[in-house]
CSV table of C-alpha atoms in Angstrom, one decimal:
chain,number,residue,atom,x,y,z
A,1,MET,CA,119.8,-27.0,164.6
A,2,TRP,CA,120.0,-30.4,162.5
A,3,GLN,CA,117.7,-30.7,159.4
A,4,SER,CA,115.9,-33.8,158.6
A,5,SER,CA,117.0,-34.8,154.4
A,6,ASN,CA,114.2,-34.3,152.1
A,7,ASP,CA,113.9,-37.5,151.3
A,8,VAL,CA,112.2,-38.6,154.9
A,9,VAL,CA,108.5,-38.0,154.7
A,10,LEU,CA,107.8,-36.9,158.5
A,11,ILE,CA,104.7,-37.8,160.3
A,12,SER,CA,103.2,-34.3,160.3
A,13,ASP,CA,103.0,-34.8,156.4
A,14,PRO,CA,99.3,-34.1,155.8
A,15,ARG,CA,99.7,-37.2,153.6
A,16,VAL,CA,99.8,-38.7,156.5
A,17,ALA,CA,96.8,-37.2,158.2
A,18,ALA,CA,94.6,-38.0,154.9
A,19,ILE,CA,95.0,-41.6,155.2
A,20,PRO,CA,92.0,-43.1,156.8
A,21,VAL,CA,91.5,-45.0,159.6
A,22,ARG,CA,89.4,-48.6,159.8
A,23,GLU,CA,90.2,-49.5,163.4
A,24,CYS,CA,90.2,-53.1,163.3
A,25,GLY,CA,89.4,-53.5,167.0
A,26,GLU,CA,92.3,-56.0,168.2
A,27,PRO,CA,92.8,-54.8,171.9
A,28,LEU,CA,95.9,-53.9,173.7
A,29,ALA,CA,98.1,-56.9,175.1
A,30,GLU,CA,100.5,-57.3,177.9
A,31,VAL,CA,104.2,-57.2,176.7
A,32,ARG,CA,105.5,-58.1,179.5
A,33,GLY,CA,105.7,-62.1,180.1
A,34,ARG,CA,106.1,-62.2,176.6
A,35,LEU,CA,109.3,-60.2,175.5
A,36,ARG,CA,112.3,-58.5,177.4
A,37,VAL,CA,110.4,-54.8,178.7
A,38,ASP,CA,112.8,-52.3,180.1
A,39,HIS,CA,111.1,-50.3,182.5
A,40,ARG,CA,113.3,-47.0,182.2
A,41,LEU,CA,109.7,-45.1,181.0
A,42,ALA,CA,107.3,-47.4,183.3
A,43,ASP,CA,104.1,-45.4,184.1
A,44,PRO,CA,102.2,-46.7,187.5
A,45,ALA,CA,99.3,-48.1,185.2
A,46,GLY,CA,102.2,-50.2,183.2
A,47,ALA,CA,100.4,-48.4,180.0
A,48,TYR,CA,104.0,-48.7,178.4
A,49,ALA,CA,104.2,-52.4,178.5
A,50,HIS,CA,101.1,-53.0,176.1
A,51,LEU,CA,100.4,-52.9,172.5
A,52,ARG,CA,98.1,-54.4,169.8
A,53,SER,CA,97.9,-58.0,170.0
A,54,GLY,CA,98.8,-58.3,166.0
A,55,LEU,CA,102.0,-55.9,166.5
A,56,LEU,CA,102.9,-58.2,169.5
A,57,GLU,CA,103.1,-61.5,167.9
A,58,ARG,CA,104.8,-59.7,165.2
A,59,LEU,CA,107.3,-58.9,167.4
A,60,GLU,CA,107.7,-62.1,168.8
A,61,LYS,CA,108.2,-63.8,165.3
A,62,ALA,CA,110.9,-61.0,164.9
A,63,GLU,CA,112.8,-62.1,168.4
A,64,ARG,CA,113.3,-65.7,167.1
A,65,LEU,CA,114.8,-64.6,163.7
A,66,LEU,CA,117.2,-62.7,165.3
A,67,PRO,CA,120.9,-64.8,166.0
A,68,GLU,CA,121.7,-66.1,169.0
A,69,GLY,CA,123.3,-63.8,172.0
A,70,PHE,CA,120.3,-60.7,170.4
A,71,HIS,CA,117.1,-59.8,171.9
A,72,LEU,CA,114.6,-57.0,171.4
A,73,LEU,CA,114.4,-54.9,174.8
A,74,ILE,CA,111.2,-53.0,174.7
A,75,VAL,CA,111.2,-49.3,176.0
A,76,GLU,CA,107.8,-48.3,175.2
A,77,GLY,CA,104.5,-49.4,173.6
A,78,TYR,CA,101.2,-47.9,174.4
A,79,ARG,CA,101.1,-44.2,175.4
A,80,PRO,CA,97.9,-42.0,176.7
A,81,VAL,CA,96.9,-39.5,174.6
A,82,ALA,CA,97.7,-36.9,177.3
A,83,THR,CA,101.5,-38.3,177.9
A,84,GLN,CA,101.8,-37.9,173.9
A,85,SER,CA,100.4,-34.4,174.2
A,86,LEU,CA,102.7,-33.6,177.0
A,87,TYR,CA,105.5,-34.6,175.1
A,88,PHE,CA,105.2,-32.9,171.8
A,89,THR,CA,104.4,-29.7,173.4
A,90,GLN,CA,107.7,-29.8,175.6
A,91,TYR,CA,109.5,-30.6,172.6
A,92,ARG,CA,108.4,-28.0,170.1
A,93,ASP,CA,108.3,-25.1,172.8
A,94,GLU,CA,112.1,-26.4,173.3
A,95,LEU,CA,112.6,-25.7,169.7
A,96,LEU,CA,110.6,-22.5,169.7
A,97,ALA,CA,112.9,-21.4,172.4
A,98,ALA,CA,116.0,-22.2,171.3
A,99,ASN,CA,115.5,-21.2,167.7
A,100,PRO,CA,114.1,-17.5,168.2
A,101,ASP,CA,113.3,-16.8,164.8
A,102,MET,CA,111.5,-20.0,163.8
A,103,SER,CA,107.4,-19.9,163.7
A,104,PHE,CA,104.9,-21.9,165.4
A,105,ASP,CA,104.2,-24.1,161.6
A,106,GLU,CA,107.8,-24.6,161.8
A,107,ALA,CA,108.4,-25.7,165.2
A,108,HIS,CA,105.7,-28.1,164.6
A,109,VAL,CA,107.4,-29.7,162.2
A,110,ALA,CA,110.3,-29.4,163.4
A,111,ALA,CA,109.2,-31.0,166.3
A,112,SER,CA,107.3,-33.8,164.5
A,113,ARG,CA,111.0,-35.4,163.5
A,114,TYR,CA,111.1,-37.0,167.4
A,115,VAL,CA,107.5,-36.8,168.8
A,116,SER,CA,104.3,-37.5,166.7
A,117,PRO,CA,101.9,-35.2,166.9
A,118,VAL,CA,98.7,-36.4,168.8
A,119,SER,CA,96.5,-36.4,165.8
A,120,VAL,CA,98.3,-39.2,163.9
A,121,ALA,CA,100.2,-40.8,166.8
A,122,PRO,CA,101.1,-44.4,166.3
A,123,HIS,CA,102.0,-44.6,170.2
A,124,THR,CA,98.3,-43.9,171.5
A,125,ALA,CA,97.0,-46.4,169.1
A,126,GLY,CA,99.4,-48.9,170.8
A,127,ALA,CA,101.0,-49.6,167.1
A,128,ALA,CA,104.2,-48.3,167.9
A,129,VAL,CA,107.2,-49.5,170.1
A,130,ASP,CA,110.0,-48.3,170.9
A,131,LEU,CA,112.7,-50.6,171.1
A,132,THR,CA,116.2,-51.4,171.1
A,133,LEU,CA,118.7,-55.0,171.3
A,134,CYS,CA,120.4,-56.5,174.3
A,135,ASP,CA,122.1,-59.5,174.7
A,136,PRO,CA,120.6,-62.4,177.2
A,137,ASP,CA,121.7,-60.0,180.2
A,138,GLY,CA,119.5,-57.5,179.2
A,139,ILE,CA,123.1,-55.3,178.6
A,140,GLU,CA,122.3,-53.0,175.6
A,141,TYR,CA,124.5,-53.5,172.3
A,142,ASP,CA,125.6,-50.0,170.7
A,143,MET,CA,122.9,-48.6,168.7
A,144,GLY,CA,125.0,-45.5,168.0
A,145,THR,CA,123.0,-42.7,170.4
A,146,GLU,CA,120.9,-44.1,173.1
A,147,VAL,CA,117.0,-44.7,172.8
A,148,ASN,CA,114.8,-41.5,172.8
A,149,ASP,CA,118.4,-38.8,172.1
A,150,ASN,CA,116.4,-36.0,169.9
A,151,PRO,CA,118.3,-34.9,166.5
A,152,GLU,CA,120.4,-32.2,168.4
A,153,GLN,CA,121.2,-34.1,171.3
A,154,SER,CA,122.9,-36.5,168.8
A,155,GLU,CA,123.9,-34.2,166.0
A,156,GLY,CA,121.1,-36.5,163.7
A,157,ALA,CA,122.6,-39.6,164.9
A,158,CYS,CA,119.3,-40.6,165.8
A,159,TYR,CA,118.3,-40.8,161.9
A,160,THR,CA,118.3,-44.7,161.0
A,161,ALA,CA,120.5,-44.2,158.1
A,162,ALA,CA,122.9,-41.1,160.0
A,163,PRO,CA,126.3,-41.9,158.5
A,164,ASN,CA,128.2,-40.0,162.1
A,165,ILE,CA,127.9,-43.8,164.0
A,166,SER,CA,130.3,-46.3,164.0
A,167,ALA,CA,130.3,-49.9,161.9
A,168,ASP,CA,129.3,-52.1,165.3
A,169,ALA,CA,126.0,-49.7,165.5
A,170,ARG,CA,125.2,-49.8,161.7
A,171,ALA,CA,125.5,-53.1,162.2
A,172,HIS,CA,122.9,-53.6,164.8
A,173,ARG,CA,120.7,-51.4,163.5
A,174,LYS,CA,120.7,-53.5,160.1
A,175,LEU,CA,120.3,-56.6,162.7
A,176,LEU,CA,117.4,-55.2,164.5
A,177,ALA,CA,115.9,-54.1,161.0
A,178,ALA,CA,116.3,-57.2,159.1
A,179,ALA,CA,114.1,-59.5,161.9
A,180,LEU,CA,111.5,-56.6,161.9
A,181,GLU,CA,111.1,-55.3,158.8
A,182,SER,CA,110.6,-59.1,157.9
A,183,THR,CA,107.5,-58.9,159.9
A,184,GLY,CA,106.1,-56.4,158.3
A,185,LEU,CA,107.0,-53.5,160.3
A,186,VAL,CA,108.5,-49.8,159.3
A,187,ASN,CA,110.5,-47.8,161.0
A,188,TYR,CA,110.1,-43.6,161.7
A,189,PRO,CA,113.6,-42.9,159.6
A,190,THR,CA,114.5,-40.1,162.0
A,191,GLU,CA,114.0,-42.3,165.1
A,192,TRP,CA,116.0,-46.0,164.5
A,193,TRP,CA,114.5,-47.4,167.7
A,194,HIS,CA,110.9,-46.5,166.7
A,195,TRP,CA,108.7,-49.1,164.6
A,196,SER,CA,105.1,-49.7,164.0
A,197,TYR,CA,102.5,-51.8,162.2
A,198,GLY,CA,99.1,-51.1,161.2
A,199,ASP,CA,99.1,-47.2,161.4
A,200,ARG,CA,98.7,-44.0,159.2
A,201,TYR,CA,102.8,-44.1,158.8
A,202,TRP,CA,102.8,-47.7,158.4
A,203,ALA,CA,100.0,-47.6,155.9
A,204,MET,CA,101.7,-44.8,153.9
A,205,SER,CA,105.1,-46.6,153.3
A,206,THR,CA,103.4,-49.8,152.8
A,207,GLY,CA,100.8,-48.3,150.2
A,208,SER,CA,97.7,-49.7,152.1
A,209,PRO,CA,94.6,-47.2,151.6
A,210,HIS,CA,94.0,-47.5,155.1
A,211,ALA,CA,95.3,-47.9,158.4
A,212,LEU,CA,94.1,-50.7,161.0
A,213,TYR,CA,94.8,-49.0,164.1
A,214,GLY,CA,93.5,-45.9,165.6
A,215,PRO,CA,94.1,-44.6,168.8
A,216,VAL,CA,92.3,-46.6,171.5
A,217,GLY,CA,92.1,-46.0,175.4
A,218,PHE,CA,94.0,-48.0,178.1
A,219,PRO,CA,92.7,-50.2,179.5
A,220,ALA,CA,90.9,-51.2,176.2
């Protein structure tokens, strides 16, 4: 089983959970009509295509920073708490089934490489976005793995700094990172596609004393 690098702070780390949230009250905003949105994870209510308004504005700025021929493609934004809980539990249980010697606590930490525990999940706050790059026709560029490939499926190639990807994929990841980092977003290092702003992980990564966004209902 792929193991996380020692220098990667996982979202399950107690230091992340300890960061307070000072909810700023920004509403969820509709992404469709403002950026390109993929429908592979669409839910009937359209929650997946919503983000906090401040995050969406930053993504629009990042889109304008990309070179000609490149566009952001949003795969999933807001995620209801029940959905987040289901994703985490399913992956944790898969790890336990595949690794009989793994303890429940070890599985909890291992699962957090790929799915956030509900207590700190940025998707439930509308503060995180899973996205990739596409051309003007919506064809996705080579990023080394598919969006949402887990560490086992990809042999760790889902890690943003993974060495086992092509030169083209590495260049595309750097292009994506340059645009998003310049507008204040931070990456979760185990998932090249996962970027956030205003959540606890962002606060830890940037040294902010508190997060801006906490869990929010849909519609907000």
